[in-house]
């Protein structure tokens, strides 16, 4: 029996795919189709696949052409599969001409002519792109805009900034650059807000009232009543309101959560997260202090692993001077019913930015800077049992955050990466900090 194998993403299955599968099948007696997993696709730069892995597998199955469907999850898997399944022919579209010649050592490699005039990318692009307006200033805008260009289905239409001169010079291809927030709202479907946290509440409210979806840098607000009001407004208008914490969207961080919750280190008894950086421009009045810059990121693994029902918490801050509200350093200690947590954040001090999650069987160790998670280890008493995990993180992770936002808008559902309770619990800490409740100073 002659066995043939082929691989693809098969997003929004089209006749180009079907023609390829038919021809691949006719090369032998048994066709195996490898459908690429979402994570593997991300590492190949396909970052805005519309359908989930299950939907894509179902679509391939419904063609009736595959005798067997497998999932492609890692680089180098093709060689493994060819050996394991005793493959005679590897077939792929001519857009890959030459790229898989290295497999000739293991089986025949056949490139089949690609069907002209159709591709999943074209179909994705035909659906109207979401136009996004950004509220923020350079230099942060540079990173954000360059990563956003890699997300299809999204176009940056406008920037609202207080620094018009530098923005005009830096972003000549953005149609609208203004200091008028209303003008920005008129021109877009959705907004991304990166302004000082004290401005978020008014800006989000205005955007939601104008029927715009909102992605807002965390913390969303500094007051829990305001936060609930905004979520209620978004719900009543069927709009997406979501928090931007880049770490939450990284594959490695998400996998770590699943492994930790799945019991890999037994019962979790302690979560310790540290995030620090030095000040950009000291004494800049619009600068975000430690708790605003790093608090949400540091709190994320605590709430996502231990929940938000802690019994006690205490904040300890060091301010630049007695009358200042700028904390150079804040430590937040929690007591949960069966665990403890500690978050250290600093903007103006430096420490080892690691994340350690301790359990009854072992611990997770995520080296600095843990918030740009691409690698972590699970360590046990016997070092021979230790495991290392690596997942590619492209850029700063802004791409994944934006892809998730676009998908939430298209599918009319909140993202799974940051739960509403987590957003609320983050706001509660900000509120306590602002009102100096449960707060000691050093
Ligand atoms: N294919 C083809 N003709 C097309 C499109 C795809 O023969 N018009 C083949 C590809 O060469 C590959 C398989 O179908 O062997 C799966 O391709 P995939 O990458 O999933 O589809 P594309 O439409 O090329 O997706 P994209 O636009 O995202 O690259």
Coordinates of C-alpha atoms and ligand atoms in Angstrom, one line a residue:
X1 CA 0.0 0.0 0.0
X2 CA 1.4 3.4 -1.0
X3 CA 1.0 6.0 1.7
X4 CA 0.9 9.7 1.0
X5 CA 1.2 12.6 3.5
X6 CA 0.5 16.3 3.2
X7 CA 0.3 19.2 5.6
X8 CA -1.5 22.5 5.8
X9 CA -3.5 25.0 7.9
X10 CA -6.7 24.6 5.9
X11 CA -8.2 27.8 7.3
X12 CA -11.7 28.6 5.7
X13 CA -11.4 25.5 3.5
X14 CA -11.5 26.5 -0.2
X15 CA -11.4 24.7 -3.6
X16 CA -7.6 25.2 -3.8
X17 CA -7.2 23.0 -0.8
X18 CA -9.7 20.4 -2.1
X19 CA -7.9 20.2 -5.5
X20 CA -4.6 19.7 -3.7
X21 CA -6.0 16.9 -1.4
X22 CA -7.6 15.1 -4.4
X23 CA -4.4 15.1 -6.3
X24 CA -2.4 14.1 -3.3
X25 CA -4.8 11.2 -2.7
X26 CA -4.5 10.0 -6.3
X27 CA -0.7 9.6 -5.9
X28 CA -1.3 6.6 -3.6
X29 CA -3.7 4.4 -1.7
X30 CA -3.8 6.0 1.7
X31 CA -3.8 9.8 2.5
X32 CA -2.7 11.3 5.8
X33 CA -3.4 15.0 6.3
X34 CA -1.5 16.9 8.9
X35 CA -3.4 19.9 10.1
X36 CA -1.2 22.5 11.8
X37 CA -2.0 23.4 15.4
X38 CA -2.6 27.1 16.3
X39 CA 0.6 27.4 18.3
X40 CA 2.7 26.0 15.5
X41 CA 1.1 28.3 13.0
X42 CA 1.9 31.3 15.2
X43 CA 5.6 30.4 15.0
X44 CA 5.3 30.2 11.2
X45 CA 4.0 33.7 11.1
X46 CA 0.3 32.7 10.4
X47 CA -1.0 34.8 13.2
X48 CA -4.6 35.5 12.2
X49 CA -6.0 32.1 11.3
X50 CA -9.8 32.4 11.6
X51 CA -10.9 29.0 12.5
X52 CA -9.9 26.9 15.5
X53 CA -7.9 23.7 15.1
X54 CA -11.1 21.6 15.7
X55 CA -13.0 23.5 13.0
X56 CA -10.2 23.1 10.5
X57 CA -9.9 19.4 11.2
X58 CA -13.6 19.0 10.8
X59 CA -13.5 20.8 7.4
X60 CA -10.8 18.5 6.2
X61 CA -12.7 15.5 7.5
X62 CA -15.8 16.6 5.7
X63 CA -14.1 16.4 2.3
X64 CA -13.9 12.7 2.7
X65 CA -10.5 12.7 1.1
X66 CA -8.3 12.0 4.1
X67 CA -7.9 8.5 5.4
X68 CA -6.3 9.8 8.5
X69 CA -5.9 13.2 10.0
X70 CA -3.1 14.1 12.4
X71 CA -2.1 17.4 14.1
X72 CA 1.2 19.0 13.3
X73 CA 2.6 20.6 16.5
X74 CA 6.3 21.1 16.3
X75 CA 9.2 21.8 14.0
X76 CA 10.9 18.6 12.8
X77 CA 7.6 16.6 13.2
X78 CA 7.5 15.8 9.4
X79 CA 10.5 13.5 9.6
X80 CA 9.0 11.8 12.7
X81 CA 5.7 11.3 10.9
X82 CA 7.2 10.0 7.7
X83 CA 9.2 7.3 9.7
X84 CA 6.4 6.5 12.1
X85 CA 3.7 6.0 9.4
X86 CA 5.9 4.4 6.8
X87 CA 5.2 7.2 4.3
X88 CA 6.1 6.7 0.6
X89 CA 5.2 10.2 -0.8
X90 CA 5.3 13.7 0.8
X91 CA 3.1 16.0 -1.3
X92 CA 2.6 19.7 -1.0
X93 CA 1.6 22.8 -3.1
X94 CA 4.1 24.4 -5.4
X95 CA 4.3 27.5 -3.3
X96 CA 6.7 25.4 -1.2
X97 CA 8.8 24.3 -4.2
X98 CA 12.3 23.3 -3.0
X99 CA 11.5 23.9 0.7
X100 CA 11.0 20.3 1.6
X101 CA 13.7 18.7 -0.5
X102 CA 15.4 17.7 2.7
X103 CA 12.7 15.1 3.1
X104 CA 13.9 13.3 0.0
X105 CA 16.2 11.3 2.3
X106 CA 13.1 9.6 3.8
X107 CA 10.5 9.4 0.9
X108 CA 9.6 10.9 -2.5
X109 CA 8.7 14.6 -2.4
X110 CA 6.2 15.8 -4.9
X111 CA 5.2 19.5 -5.4
X112 CA 1.7 19.9 -6.9
X113 CA 0.9 23.0 -8.8
X114 CA -1.0 25.5 -6.6
X115 CA -4.4 26.5 -7.7
X116 CA -4.2 30.1 -9.0
X117 CA -6.4 32.9 -7.7
X118 CA -7.4 31.7 -4.3
X119 CA -5.9 31.5 -0.8
X120 CA -7.1 31.6 2.8
X121 CA -5.3 35.0 3.2
X122 CA -7.3 36.5 0.4
X123 CA -10.6 35.3 1.9
X124 CA -9.5 36.6 5.3
X125 CA -8.6 40.0 3.8
X126 CA -11.9 40.3 1.8
X127 CA -13.7 40.5 5.1
X128 CA -13.6 44.2 5.9
X129 CA -10.7 45.1 8.2
X130 CA -11.5 46.6 11.6
X131 CA -10.2 50.2 11.8
X132 CA -8.4 51.0 15.0
X133 CA -7.7 54.3 16.7
X134 CA -4.8 54.6 19.1
X135 CA -4.7 56.9 22.1
X136 CA -1.1 57.4 23.2
X137 CA 2.3 59.0 22.6
X138 CA 5.6 58.1 21.0
X139 CA 7.9 56.2 21.8
X140 CA 5.5 53.5 22.9
X141 CA 3.5 53.9 19.7
X142 CA 6.5 52.8 17.6
X143 CA 6.5 49.3 19.0
X144 CA 2.7 49.0 18.9
X145 CA 2.3 50.2 15.4
X146 CA 5.1 48.1 13.9
X147 CA 3.6 44.9 15.5
X148 CA 0.1 45.8 14.6
X149 CA 1.0 45.8 10.9
X150 CA 1.5 42.0 11.1
X151 CA -2.1 41.4 12.1
X152 CA -4.4 41.1 9.2
X153 CA -8.0 42.1 9.5
X154 CA -6.9 45.3 11.3
X155 CA -5.8 48.7 10.1
X156 CA -4.6 51.7 12.1
X157 CA -6.8 54.6 11.0
X158 CA -6.1 57.3 13.6
X159 CA -3.9 58.3 16.4
X160 CA -4.9 60.7 19.2
X161 CA -1.9 62.2 20.9
X162 CA -0.7 65.1 22.9
X163 CA 2.6 65.0 21.0
X164 CA 1.4 65.9 17.5
X165 CA 4.7 67.0 16.1
X166 CA 6.7 63.8 16.8
X167 CA 3.7 61.6 15.8
X168 CA 3.2 63.3 12.5
X169 CA 6.9 62.9 11.7
X170 CA 7.0 59.3 12.8
X171 CA 3.8 57.9 11.2
X172 CA 3.3 59.4 7.8
X173 CA 1.1 56.5 6.7
X174 CA -1.6 56.9 9.4
X175 CA -4.6 58.8 7.8
X176 CA -5.6 60.8 10.9
X177 CA -3.3 62.2 13.6
X178 CA -5.1 64.5 16.0
X179 CA -5.3 65.8 19.6
X180 CA -9.1 65.6 19.5
X181 CA -10.4 62.4 20.9
X182 CA -13.9 62.9 19.4
X183 CA -12.4 63.2 16.0
X184 CA -10.6 59.9 16.5
X185 CA -13.8 58.2 17.7
X186 CA -15.7 59.3 14.6
X187 CA -13.2 57.6 12.3
X188 CA -12.8 54.1 13.8
X189 CA -14.5 50.8 14.9
X190 CA -12.4 50.3 17.9
X191 CA -9.9 52.0 20.1
X192 CA -6.7 51.0 21.9
X193 CA -6.1 53.2 24.9
X194 CA -2.6 53.8 26.3
X195 CA -3.0 57.0 28.2
X196 CA -2.3 57.6 31.9
X197 CA -4.6 55.4 34.1
X198 CA -6.3 58.4 35.6
X199 CA -7.8 59.2 32.1
X200 CA -9.0 55.7 31.3
X201 CA -12.5 55.9 32.8
X202 CA -13.6 58.9 30.8
X203 CA -12.0 57.8 27.6
X204 CA -13.4 54.3 27.8
X205 CA -16.9 55.6 28.7
X206 CA -16.8 58.0 25.7
X207 CA -15.7 55.3 23.3
X208 CA -18.4 52.8 24.5
X209 CA -21.1 55.4 24.3
X210 CA -19.9 56.1 20.7
X211 CA -20.3 52.3 20.0
X212 CA -16.6 51.5 19.8
X213 CA -14.9 48.4 21.1
X214 CA -12.2 49.1 23.6
X215 CA -8.8 47.5 24.3
X216 CA -7.3 49.4 27.2
X217 CA -3.9 49.1 28.8
X218 CA -4.2 47.9 32.3
X219 CA -5.4 49.1 34.9
X220 CA -8.7 49.7 33.2
X221 CA -9.7 52.1 35.9
X222 CA -8.6 53.1 39.5
X223 CA -12.1 52.6 41.0
X224 CA -14.2 49.4 41.2
X225 CA -17.6 51.1 40.8
X226 CA -16.3 52.8 37.6
X227 CA -15.0 49.5 36.4
X228 CA -18.3 47.7 36.9
X229 CA -20.2 50.6 35.3
X230 CA -18.0 50.3 32.2
X231 CA -18.4 46.6 31.9
X232 CA -22.1 47.0 32.2
X233 CA -22.1 49.6 29.5
X234 CA -20.1 47.4 27.2
X235 CA -22.4 44.4 27.9
X236 CA -25.6 46.4 27.2
X237 CA -24.2 47.7 23.9
X238 CA -22.7 44.3 23.0
X239 CA -19.3 45.8 22.7
X240 CA -15.9 44.2 23.6
X241 CA -14.1 45.8 26.5
X242 CA -10.9 44.1 27.3
X243 CA -7.7 44.7 29.2
X244 CA -4.3 44.8 27.6
X245 CA -1.7 42.9 29.6
X246 CA 0.7 41.4 27.0
X247 CA 1.9 38.5 29.1
X248 CA -1.6 37.1 29.3
X249 CA -1.6 36.4 25.6
X250 CA 1.8 34.7 25.3
X251 CA 1.7 31.0 24.5
X252 CA 4.3 30.0 27.1
X253 CA 2.5 31.9 29.9
X254 CA -0.8 30.3 28.9
X255 CA 0.7 26.8 28.8
X256 CA 2.3 27.4 32.2
X257 CA -1.1 28.2 33.6
X258 CA -2.7 25.1 32.2
X259 CA 0.2 22.9 33.4
X260 CA 0.1 24.5 36.9
X261 CA -3.7 24.1 37.1
X262 CA -3.4 20.5 35.8
X263 CA -1.5 19.6 38.9
X264 CA 2.1 19.3 37.6
X265 CA 3.6 20.7 40.8
X266 CA 0.9 19.3 43.1
X267 CA -1.1 21.9 45.1
X268 CA 0.1 25.4 44.6
X269 CA 1.1 27.0 47.9
X270 CA 2.9 30.2 46.9
X271 CA 3.1 32.5 43.9
X272 CA 6.0 35.0 43.9
X273 CA 6.3 37.5 41.0
X274 CA 8.7 40.4 40.6
X275 CA 8.6 43.0 37.9
X276 CA 10.9 46.0 37.9
X277 CA 12.4 48.6 35.6
X278 CA 14.3 51.9 35.9
X279 CA 12.5 55.2 35.3
X280 CA 12.2 56.5 31.7
X281 CA 12.4 60.2 32.4
X282 CA 12.6 60.9 36.2
X283 CA 10.2 63.7 37.4
X284 CA 8.0 63.4 34.3
X285 CA 4.5 64.2 35.7
X286 CA 2.7 61.9 33.3
X287 CA 5.0 58.9 34.0
X288 CA 3.3 55.8 35.2
X289 CA 4.5 54.8 38.7
X290 CA 5.4 51.3 39.8
X291 CA 2.0 50.0 40.7
X292 CA 0.4 51.3 37.5
X293 CA 3.2 50.1 35.2
X294 CA 3.8 46.7 36.7
X295 CA 1.1 46.0 39.2
X296 CA -1.4 44.4 36.7
X297 CA 1.3 42.1 35.2
X298 CA 2.6 41.0 38.6
X299 CA -0.9 40.3 39.9
X300 CA -2.0 38.3 36.8
X301 CA -0.4 34.9 37.8
X302 CA -1.6 35.4 41.4
X303 CA -5.2 35.8 40.5
X304 CA -5.2 33.4 37.6
X305 CA -3.7 30.6 39.7
X306 CA -5.1 31.2 43.2
X307 CA -8.3 33.0 42.4
X308 CA -9.5 36.3 43.7
X309 CA -10.9 35.3 47.1
X310 CA -8.0 36.1 49.3
X311 CA -8.6 36.6 53.0
X312 CA -5.9 39.2 53.7
X313 CA -3.7 41.6 51.7
X314 CA -1.3 44.3 52.6
X315 CA 0.5 46.8 50.4
X316 CA 3.8 48.3 51.3
X317 CA 5.1 51.2 49.2
X318 CA 8.1 53.4 49.0
X319 CA 7.3 56.8 47.6
X320 CA 9.8 59.2 46.0
X321 CA 9.0 61.6 48.8
X322 CA 6.4 62.1 51.5
X323 CA 4.0 64.2 49.4
X324 CA 4.4 62.3 46.2
X325 CA 2.0 59.7 44.8
X326 CA 4.8 58.1 42.7
X327 CA 5.7 54.8 44.3
X328 CA 9.2 53.7 43.3
X329 CA 8.5 50.3 44.9
X330 CA 5.4 48.4 46.1
X331 CA 5.1 45.0 47.6
X332 CA 1.7 43.3 47.8
X333 CA 1.3 40.3 50.1
X334 CA -1.7 38.1 50.0
X335 CA -3.0 35.3 52.2
X336 CA -5.4 32.9 50.5
X337 CA -7.2 30.0 52.3
X338 CA -4.5 27.5 51.3
X339 CA -1.8 29.6 49.8
X340 CA 0.2 32.8 49.9
X341 CA 1.4 35.2 47.2
X342 CA 3.7 38.1 47.0
X343 CA 4.1 40.6 44.2
X344 CA 7.0 43.0 44.1
X345 CA 6.9 45.9 41.6
X346 CA 9.4 48.7 41.0
X347 CA 9.9 51.6 38.6
X348 CA 13.0 53.2 39.8
X349 CA 14.6 50.2 41.5
X350 CA 16.0 47.0 40.0
X351 CA 15.6 43.4 41.0
X352 CA 15.5 39.9 39.5
X353 CA 12.3 39.8 37.4
X354 CA 11.4 36.1 38.0
X355 CA 8.3 34.2 38.7
X356 CA 8.2 31.2 41.0
X357 CA 5.2 29.1 41.6
X358 CA 5.7 26.7 44.5
X359 CA 3.7 23.5 44.9
X360 CA 3.6 20.3 47.0
X361 CA 5.5 18.3 44.4
X362 CA 7.8 20.8 42.7
X363 CA 7.9 24.4 41.4
X364 CA 7.8 26.4 38.2
X365 CA 10.7 28.7 37.6
X366 CA 10.3 31.4 35.0
X367 CA 13.6 33.4 34.6
X368 CA 13.8 37.2 34.1
X369 CA 12.1 38.9 32.4
X370 CA 9.3 36.4 33.2
X371 CA 6.6 38.8 31.7
X372 CA 8.0 38.2 28.3
X373 CA 7.5 34.5 28.8
X374 CA 9.0 32.2 26.2
X375 CA 10.7 29.7 28.5
X376 CA 10.1 28.1 31.8
X377 CA 11.1 25.1 33.8
X378 CA 9.4 22.7 36.2
X379 CA 11.8 21.6 38.9
X380 CA 11.5 18.7 41.2
X381 CA 13.4 17.3 44.2
X382 CA 15.2 14.9 41.8
X383 CA 16.8 17.1 39.1
X384 CA 16.5 14.2 36.6
X385 CA 12.7 14.8 36.6
X386 CA 13.0 18.5 35.7
X387 CA 11.4 19.6 32.5
X388 CA 12.0 22.6 30.3
X389 CA 9.5 24.3 28.0
X390 CA 10.1 26.8 25.2
X391 CA 7.5 28.5 23.0
X392 CA 8.4 31.2 20.5
X393 CA 7.3 34.8 21.4
X394 CA 7.3 37.1 18.5
X395 CA 8.1 40.8 19.2
X396 CA 6.8 41.9 22.6
X397 CA 3.6 39.9 22.3
X398 CA 1.5 42.8 21.2
X399 CA 0.6 40.8 18.0
X400 CA -1.2 38.1 20.0
X401 CA -3.0 40.7 22.1
X402 CA -4.3 42.4 19.0
X403 CA -5.2 39.1 17.2
X404 CA -7.3 38.1 20.3
X405 CA -9.0 41.5 20.3
X406 CA -9.9 41.2 16.6
X407 CA -11.2 37.7 17.1
X408 CA -13.3 38.8 20.1
X409 CA -14.9 41.5 18.0
X410 CA -15.6 39.2 15.1
X411 CA -16.9 36.4 17.2
X412 CA -18.8 38.7 19.7
X413 CA -17.3 37.0 22.7
X414 CA -14.9 38.1 25.4
X415 CA -11.4 36.6 25.3
X416 CA -10.5 33.7 27.5
X417 CA -7.1 35.1 28.4
X418 CA -8.0 37.7 31.1
X419 CA -11.2 36.9 33.1
X420 CA -13.4 39.7 34.2
X421 CA -12.9 38.8 37.9
X422 CA -9.2 39.2 37.4
X423 CA -9.6 42.7 35.8
X424 CA -11.9 43.6 38.8
X425 CA -9.4 42.3 41.4
X426 CA -6.6 44.3 39.7
X427 CA -8.8 47.5 39.9
X428 CA -9.4 46.8 43.6
X429 CA -5.7 46.9 44.4
X430 CA -5.4 50.1 42.4
X431 CA -8.2 51.6 44.3
X432 CA -6.7 50.6 47.7
X433 CA -3.4 52.1 46.6
X434 CA -5.0 55.3 45.5
X435 CA -7.0 55.7 48.8
X436 CA -4.1 54.3 50.8
X437 CA -6.1 51.5 52.3
X438 CA -4.2 48.5 53.7
X439 CA -1.1 50.5 52.7
X440 CA 2.0 50.9 54.7
X441 CA 4.9 53.2 53.7
X442 CA 8.6 52.6 54.1
Ligands
LIG1 N1 -3.0 25.2 -1.8 C1 -3.1 25.0 -3.2 N2 -3.8 26.1 -3.9 C2 -4.2 27.2 -3.3 C3 -4.0 27.3 -1.9 C4 -3.4 26.3 -1.1 O1 -2.8 24.1 -3.7 N3 -4.8 28.1 -4.0 C5 -2.3 24.1 -1.0 C6 -1.0 24.6 -0.4 O2 0.1 24.6 -1.3 C7 -0.8 23.6 0.7 C8 -2.2 23.2 1.1 O3 -3.1 23.7 0.0 O4 -0.2 22.4 0.2 C9 -2.7 23.9 2.4 O5 -2.4 25.3 2.3 P1 -2.7 26.4 3.4 O6 -1.4 27.1 3.7 O7 -3.5 25.8 4.4 O8 -3.6 27.4 2.5 P2 -3.4 28.8 1.9 O9 -4.7 29.2 1.2 O10 -2.2 28.9 1.1 O11 -3.3 29.7 3.2 P3 -2.7 31.1 3.4 O12 -3.3 32.0 2.4 O13 -3.0 31.4 4.9 O14 -1.2 31.0 3.2

